[in-house]
XYZ file of C-alpha atoms in Angstrom:
511
model
C 0.000 0.000 0.000
C 1.239 3.472 -0.890
C 1.692 6.188 1.694
C 1.328 9.912 1.153
C 4.538 11.907 1.044
C 3.128 14.371 3.558
C 2.485 11.524 5.999
C 6.055 10.285 5.587
C 7.396 13.797 6.228
C 5.564 13.981 9.547
C 6.588 10.581 10.929
C 8.741 10.065 13.977
C 12.190 8.783 13.122
C 11.631 5.104 13.915
C 8.475 5.024 11.753
C 10.227 6.886 8.934
C 13.095 4.377 8.918
C 10.720 1.426 9.123
C 8.742 2.790 6.159
C 11.617 3.354 3.712
C 14.693 1.890 5.403
C 14.526 -1.144 3.106
C 14.769 0.901 -0.111
C 18.532 0.411 -0.198
C 19.118 -3.309 0.348
C 19.684 -4.139 4.045
C 20.894 -0.559 4.671
C 18.449 1.322 6.951
C 21.282 3.688 7.961
C 20.600 5.695 4.793
C 17.033 6.485 5.858
C 18.299 7.293 9.357
C 20.789 9.746 7.852
C 18.308 11.660 5.675
C 15.581 11.893 8.318
C 17.033 15.200 9.553
C 16.402 16.695 6.085
C 12.607 16.226 6.284
C 10.308 17.437 4.876
C 10.828 16.320 1.292
C 8.830 17.973 -1.454
C 8.919 15.087 -3.926
C 10.093 11.518 -4.322
C 12.969 12.858 -6.389
C 13.970 15.211 -3.562
C 14.007 12.262 -1.135
C 15.883 10.062 -3.616
C 18.506 12.786 -4.174
C 19.014 13.138 -0.419
C 19.462 9.385 0.015
C 22.004 9.262 -2.812
C 23.884 12.128 -1.214
C 23.992 10.178 2.060
C 25.504 7.249 0.174
C 28.046 9.485 -1.557
C 29.065 10.930 1.811
C 29.592 7.509 3.359
C 33.015 5.944 3.797
C 34.398 3.643 1.059
C 33.944 0.705 3.451
C 30.253 1.544 3.979
C 29.673 1.979 0.251
C 31.256 -1.365 -0.557
C 29.198 -3.024 2.203
C 26.056 -1.615 0.581
C 26.971 -3.161 -2.776
C 27.730 -6.463 -1.099
C 24.364 -6.385 0.692
C 22.619 -7.020 -2.645
C 21.725 -10.635 -3.411
C 22.958 -12.628 -6.384
C 20.449 -12.489 -9.228
C 18.754 -15.885 -9.496
C 20.647 -17.003 -6.389
C 19.227 -18.932 -3.459
C 20.772 -16.956 -0.647
C 18.637 -14.994 1.805
C 17.292 -11.774 0.278
C 14.790 -9.095 1.218
C 11.103 -9.622 0.513
C 11.232 -6.803 -2.040
C 14.150 -8.399 -3.896
C 12.269 -11.700 -4.004
C 9.251 -10.030 -5.645
C 11.417 -8.118 -8.133
C 13.234 -11.271 -9.185
C 9.957 -13.175 -9.442
C 8.570 -10.578 -11.865
C 11.720 -10.905 -13.992
C 11.353 -14.714 -14.116
C 14.464 -15.437 -12.063
C 12.823 -17.663 -9.464
C 11.569 -20.292 -11.916
C 14.712 -21.203 -13.827
C 15.468 -24.611 -15.236
C 18.436 -26.465 -13.768
C 20.555 -25.547 -16.807
C 19.579 -21.874 -16.559
C 20.259 -21.809 -12.837
C 23.704 -23.346 -13.398
C 24.524 -20.704 -16.034
C 23.424 -17.856 -13.749
C 25.374 -19.338 -10.840
C 28.521 -19.634 -12.943
C 28.243 -15.998 -14.089
C 27.517 -14.789 -10.561
C 30.543 -16.610 -9.194
C 32.791 -15.268 -11.948
C 31.481 -11.732 -11.451
C 32.030 -11.677 -7.675
C 35.433 -13.261 -8.100
C 36.497 -10.573 -10.549
C 34.948 -7.454 -9.000
C 34.451 -8.265 -5.301
C 30.708 -7.505 -5.167
C 27.570 -9.088 -6.674
C 26.201 -8.329 -10.132
C 23.601 -5.609 -9.561
C 20.906 -4.700 -12.057
C 17.528 -3.012 -11.826
C 15.584 -5.918 -13.289
C 12.269 -4.122 -13.806
C 11.349 -4.354 -17.496
C 13.849 -7.165 -18.094
C 13.499 -10.935 -18.371
C 15.887 -13.771 -17.633
C 17.342 -13.665 -21.141
C 18.162 -9.935 -21.175
C 19.533 -10.136 -17.628
C 21.853 -13.036 -18.462
C 23.031 -11.251 -21.598
C 23.804 -8.110 -19.558
C 25.682 -10.173 -16.995
C 27.823 -11.844 -19.643
C 28.580 -8.502 -21.298
C 29.479 -6.753 -18.064
C 31.886 -9.518 -17.078
C 34.144 -8.072 -19.776
C 34.346 -4.646 -18.124
C 36.917 -3.195 -15.762
C 36.467 -2.897 -12.003
C 36.183 0.892 -12.288
C 33.507 0.628 -14.984
C 31.496 -1.944 -13.076
C 31.716 0.027 -9.839
C 30.115 3.035 -11.551
C 27.503 0.900 -13.317
C 26.632 -0.845 -10.063
C 25.944 2.494 -8.368
C 23.743 3.628 -11.243
C 21.736 0.419 -10.917
C 21.492 0.803 -7.126
C 20.114 4.311 -7.703
C 17.514 3.008 -10.191
C 16.417 0.232 -7.831
C 15.966 2.689 -4.967
C 13.948 5.097 -7.136
C 11.689 2.307 -8.373
C 11.037 1.229 -4.786
C 10.373 4.778 -3.565
C 7.897 5.404 -6.387
C 6.148 2.132 -5.564
C 5.848 3.065 -1.882
C 5.155 6.813 -1.903
C 2.365 8.845 -3.415
C 3.275 12.490 -3.903
C 1.071 15.246 -2.561
C -0.442 17.881 -4.826
C 0.932 20.752 -2.725
C 4.442 20.932 -1.331
C 5.734 23.571 1.039
C 9.478 23.039 1.084
C 12.443 21.414 -0.540
C 13.026 21.166 -4.277
C 9.294 21.274 -4.815
C 6.767 20.909 -7.594
C 8.618 18.317 -9.610
C 5.268 17.086 -10.947
C 3.070 19.309 -13.060
C -0.603 19.852 -12.381
C -2.599 18.288 -15.240
C -6.108 19.519 -15.949
C -8.828 17.305 -17.497
C -9.142 17.330 -21.282
C -12.149 18.554 -23.222
C -14.217 15.482 -22.297
C -13.668 16.188 -18.607
C -11.374 13.174 -18.263
C -7.844 13.343 -16.867
C -5.685 11.692 -19.521
C -2.000 12.253 -20.129
C 1.331 10.490 -20.266
C 4.920 11.616 -20.483
C 8.533 11.344 -19.440
C 10.280 12.581 -16.322
C 13.855 13.180 -15.252
C 15.230 13.853 -18.715
C 18.671 15.172 -17.827
C 19.977 17.674 -20.380
C 23.552 18.974 -20.230
C 24.105 21.543 -22.988
C 27.415 23.408 -23.055
C 28.048 26.900 -24.433
C 24.449 27.986 -24.797
C 23.702 31.613 -25.624
C 24.659 33.863 -22.669
C 21.909 35.621 -20.715
C 22.857 39.294 -20.876
C 19.785 41.570 -21.051
C 19.156 41.692 -17.292
C 18.340 44.971 -15.591
C 20.409 45.619 -12.483
C 18.660 46.090 -9.157
C 20.127 47.402 -5.862
C 19.686 44.109 -4.016
C 21.633 41.952 -6.464
C 24.964 41.880 -8.226
C 23.585 39.475 -10.837
C 23.872 40.904 -14.343
C 23.695 37.749 -16.426
C 24.954 34.224 -16.966
C 27.512 32.866 -19.407
C 25.438 29.652 -19.766
C 28.612 27.671 -20.383
C 26.736 24.802 -18.698
C 23.002 24.930 -19.447
C 21.827 21.905 -17.451
C 18.192 20.947 -16.913
C 16.033 18.187 -15.455
C 13.031 18.129 -17.780
C 9.548 16.658 -17.291
C 7.026 16.522 -20.121
C 3.367 15.468 -20.188
C 1.308 15.335 -23.377
C -2.447 15.292 -23.851
C -4.819 14.564 -26.713
C -8.152 12.770 -27.124
C -6.492 10.585 -29.760
C -4.691 8.718 -26.975
C -7.913 7.333 -25.462
C -7.777 4.022 -27.415
C -4.361 3.306 -25.916
C -6.039 3.241 -22.484
C -9.339 1.562 -23.419
C -8.292 -0.837 -26.188
C -4.540 -1.193 -25.912
C -4.188 0.460 -29.334
C -0.753 2.115 -29.425
C -0.870 3.215 -33.075
C -0.789 6.922 -32.115
C 1.350 6.595 -28.990
C 4.776 8.205 -29.139
C 7.081 6.178 -26.904
C 8.371 8.142 -23.930
C 11.857 7.002 -24.902
C 11.338 8.833 -28.203
C 10.220 11.887 -26.229
C 13.449 11.787 -24.268
C 15.543 11.526 -27.416
C 13.696 14.407 -29.085
C 14.336 16.661 -26.094
C 18.010 15.759 -25.944
C 18.707 16.114 -29.651
C 16.887 19.420 -30.048
C 18.736 20.886 -27.095
C 21.496 21.320 -29.668
C 19.471 23.678 -31.883
C 18.072 25.840 -29.091
C 19.465 29.314 -29.711
C 17.976 31.066 -26.669
C 19.298 31.736 -23.184
C 16.473 30.982 -20.702
C 14.792 27.882 -19.321
C 11.384 29.217 -20.366
C 12.574 29.706 -23.940
C 13.905 26.160 -24.037
C 10.557 24.736 -22.935
C 8.727 26.668 -25.662
C 11.292 25.545 -28.245
C 10.728 21.870 -27.406
C 6.921 22.232 -27.088
C 6.710 23.727 -30.589
C 8.627 20.777 -32.027
C 6.323 18.250 -30.356
C 3.135 19.960 -31.560
C 4.524 20.377 -35.074
C 5.661 16.777 -35.408
C 2.780 14.967 -33.682
C -0.703 16.223 -34.665
C -2.347 13.819 -32.180
C -0.940 15.935 -29.345
C -3.089 18.935 -28.407
C -1.440 20.133 -25.196
C 2.138 20.029 -23.967
C 3.002 20.644 -20.342
C 6.684 20.933 -19.591
C 8.661 21.717 -16.496
C 12.417 22.052 -16.095
C 14.559 22.427 -12.987
C 17.843 24.173 -13.681
C 20.763 22.046 -12.439
C 23.139 24.660 -11.026
C 26.877 24.647 -11.619
C 29.084 27.280 -10.019
C 32.187 28.718 -11.650
C 35.456 28.295 -9.744
C 38.324 30.771 -9.208
C 41.810 30.050 -10.492
C 45.019 32.156 -10.431
C 45.129 34.650 -13.285
C 48.164 35.927 -15.219
C 48.650 38.759 -12.715
C 48.425 36.429 -9.715
C 44.874 37.510 -8.858
C 41.968 35.062 -8.842
C 39.773 34.949 -11.924
C 36.852 32.744 -12.968
C 38.030 29.579 -14.691
C 35.401 29.448 -17.416
C 36.303 25.782 -17.879
C 35.969 24.136 -14.473
C 32.642 24.259 -12.612
C 31.292 22.767 -9.388
C 27.876 21.128 -9.108
C 25.786 23.031 -6.574
C 23.140 21.421 -4.366
C 21.731 24.751 -3.180
C 18.663 26.602 -4.458
C 17.829 26.339 -8.154
C 15.529 27.947 -10.695
C 12.594 26.228 -12.368
C 10.041 27.022 -15.027
C 6.850 25.440 -16.320
C 4.895 26.125 -19.518
C 1.571 24.915 -20.879
C 1.416 25.128 -24.665
C -1.740 24.303 -26.659
C -2.890 24.281 -30.265
C -4.770 27.456 -31.159
C -6.272 27.553 -34.637
C -3.396 27.143 -37.072
C -0.753 28.011 -34.495
C 0.065 27.442 -30.841
C -0.460 29.489 -27.710
C 1.183 29.566 -24.304
C -1.787 29.226 -21.960
C 0.031 28.967 -18.659
C 3.413 29.593 -17.105
C 5.160 29.586 -13.742
C 8.715 30.597 -12.859
C 10.294 29.829 -9.519
C 13.319 29.528 -7.314
C 13.157 26.452 -5.101
C 14.881 25.078 -2.020
C 16.160 28.431 -0.789
C 17.389 27.871 2.789
C 18.161 30.993 4.841
C 19.215 31.366 8.478
C 19.227 34.729 10.255
C 21.158 34.271 13.501
C 19.426 37.106 15.398
C 16.951 39.921 14.905
C 13.703 37.965 14.471
C 10.839 37.522 16.902
C 7.549 35.721 17.413
C 5.222 36.999 20.103
C 1.664 38.125 20.715
C 0.077 34.939 19.360
C -2.970 33.235 20.884
C -2.237 31.675 24.262
C -4.614 29.106 25.706
C -4.561 25.706 27.380
C -2.851 24.151 24.328
C 0.044 26.619 24.201
C 3.518 25.500 25.261
C 5.627 27.667 22.930
C 7.290 30.601 24.707
C 7.349 34.038 23.140
C 10.635 35.046 21.546
C 11.877 38.575 20.900
C 15.309 37.836 19.439
C 15.540 34.377 17.946
C 17.508 32.772 15.143
C 15.141 32.101 12.247
C 15.799 29.325 9.739
C 13.408 29.204 6.787
C 13.078 26.996 3.725
C 11.520 28.967 0.922
C 10.096 28.435 -2.546
C 9.181 31.570 -4.492
C 7.175 31.526 -7.716
C 6.212 34.345 -10.054
C 4.138 35.022 -13.164
C 4.432 37.763 -15.746
C 1.584 40.088 -16.647
C 2.278 39.553 -20.359
C 3.283 36.077 -21.428
C 5.488 37.629 -24.134
C 7.842 38.816 -21.414
C 8.624 35.256 -20.408
C 8.740 33.497 -23.790
C 10.520 36.244 -25.759
C 11.706 38.809 -23.223
C 12.461 42.277 -24.487
C 15.307 44.448 -23.326
C 15.768 43.950 -19.568
C 12.254 42.539 -19.055
C 13.443 39.080 -17.988
C 13.410 38.399 -14.236
C 16.262 36.132 -13.191
C 15.816 33.727 -10.300
C 19.159 34.908 -8.908
C 17.680 38.385 -8.465
C 14.583 37.016 -6.720
C 16.855 35.033 -4.399
C 18.977 38.101 -3.628
C 15.903 40.209 -2.840
C 14.738 37.527 -0.400
C 17.952 37.475 1.614
C 18.291 41.285 1.481
C 14.826 41.837 2.951
C 15.511 39.108 5.516
C 18.635 41.022 6.531
C 16.812 44.357 6.774
C 13.607 43.300 8.506
C 13.220 42.641 12.218
C 10.352 40.306 11.444
C 7.638 39.479 14.001
C 6.744 36.344 11.979
C 7.562 34.454 8.812
C 4.232 35.648 7.405
C 5.312 39.258 7.811
C 8.714 38.506 6.300
C 7.412 36.921 3.097
C 4.887 39.743 2.702
C 7.695 42.301 2.632
C 9.773 40.134 0.302
C 6.764 40.078 -2.015
C 6.367 43.849 -1.892
C 10.008 44.338 -2.811
C 9.822 41.874 -5.721
C 6.670 43.469 -7.138
C 8.187 46.924 -6.732
C 11.415 46.028 -8.537
C 9.658 44.127 -11.328
C 6.349 45.771 -12.357
C 6.157 43.330 -15.296
C 5.243 40.593 -12.792
C 1.565 40.040 -12.025
C 1.880 37.594 -9.129
C 4.357 36.300 -6.565
C 3.761 33.044 -4.686
C 5.431 31.808 -1.505
C 5.733 28.398 0.123
C 7.731 28.657 3.325
C 8.700 26.248 6.053
C 9.882 27.035 9.582
C 13.001 25.037 10.437
C 14.237 27.198 13.321
C 16.827 25.447 15.489
C 16.109 24.393 19.044
C 18.201 26.087 21.724
C 20.397 23.765 23.812
C 22.714 26.237 25.572
C 21.260 29.704 26.281
C 24.490 31.483 27.223
C 28.201 31.026 26.508
C 30.522 32.961 28.822
C 32.332 35.801 27.046
C 30.326 35.354 23.862
C 26.935 36.223 22.462
C 26.802 32.737 20.988
C 24.485 29.871 21.859
C 24.299 26.186 20.971
C 21.421 24.817 18.893
C 20.306 21.551 17.372
C 17.904 20.493 14.640
C 14.217 21.055 15.435
C 11.928 18.117 15.978
C 9.090 17.558 13.482
C 6.389 18.435 12.702
C 7.224 21.800 11.134
C 5.142 24.896 10.543
C 4.562 26.104 6.995
C 3.015 29.083 5.240
C 1.563 29.721 1.790
C 0.869 33.175 0.380
C 0.260 34.874 -2.968
C 0.548 38.561 -3.794
C -0.286 40.704 -6.830
C 0.417 44.232 -7.973
C -2.810 45.222 -6.182
C -1.093 44.428 -2.862
C 1.751 46.766 -3.783
C -0.702 49.530 -4.711
C -2.573 49.046 -1.442
C 0.677 49.100 0.570
C 1.745 52.341 -1.117
C -1.663 53.881 -0.469
C -1.443 52.920 3.201
C 2.022 54.439 3.516
C 0.880 57.638 1.839
C -2.157 57.891 4.095
C 0.024 57.384 7.181
C 2.420 60.060 6.065
C -0.463 62.453 5.342
C -1.927 61.762 8.775
C 1.435 62.539 10.329
C 1.658 65.863 8.477
C -1.899 66.788 9.475
C -1.256 65.924 13.097
């Protein structure tokens, strides 16, 4: 039975580990490690965190994890999940000759590489698995070690997707990996698509036409690495027979979708994520008349440039060597539909996700309702740790799909406004903080029609109140559950705020 992601996020640690500790074979320590990073906004967010825990483990622990996997078609003790997976692949009903051949390959593989042959067997049968085993026996230890980890990652993702059902609304983390799909013209929800299409394009067109704002030093991006994680969902009434009759004559394989996206990344001549999504959507609608609506989302995979010594001995940006960042990232989503003889963008959303900010002092929370259920003390100078997703929409869709001079709003600028306002404000609550961040964003970018916030309170718990000779304290991670906030603002809120300020100033003059 599946469990809701929100329910998993709110579990106590022992229940959390019991629920997903088996995802990596006989290695519950991985779930124990990532528990502190709750809540997770998507299965992918959770999967990424678990992989990071594995990457951070010692070489001995990593090798032990590989060795914890059972031989394929073997008779040694294995987890209940592994038994079911091997049953579906036909590995538990082998003939004596087949079993002997598998056993011989398994023994040769372990003898050569020092760990079992590992393969995500979903979608395979005994013949394709044996062929893969025989082929991989010819590889080097280094090659097989990397392949084994890729297969371990696939197995874990399959198991997480089988166990967890994602929630429609997420309030923290990488967020919104799945797109909202509306019913088609018949009122029926019907779509299919491809997720996690990883695109790494180098030397894309630089982003240059960005208007400077006081809160940010961002003036553009060289786009030397234009990396995206793309999701696509397609709709069309012509696909109904594939569901009702098993007729696939109009179905475009999702593997073909992936290949189209990857190949046409080469001919994209723009500089923004939104432009890339429109470029690919146009190709799909032009090539496949049975598709009526394309919904695409892409998370930018951030890479940071690194400093190296320059010719004068000073540090300059390498321009060749970059570091993968696991911090906040930008995202965009477009809905593109047929409209008469052409196409129209009927929906869009831009965002910066997984922004994590800590202000060590200068925040408060007091004056809230106190009754028989209240145990939280008032605080007038607390550290405040927030996880924040910020989304925005443009008033004119043209500004996002073909931005004019300095009309494009970069996620880096939104991020910088958020931390600047956080620095400036002595906030009585997170609600008040995000309201003022929204006012600043709408003020700086009048081309935006809406700003949306999803915030999560992850403020540390105080362990030591005072340290002699220092204003420091000692904190630890907070215990779940966590508070969250959701809020949207429009240009009308900015107008109202300005009117209120003007009225206050006029009242002061009159007084």
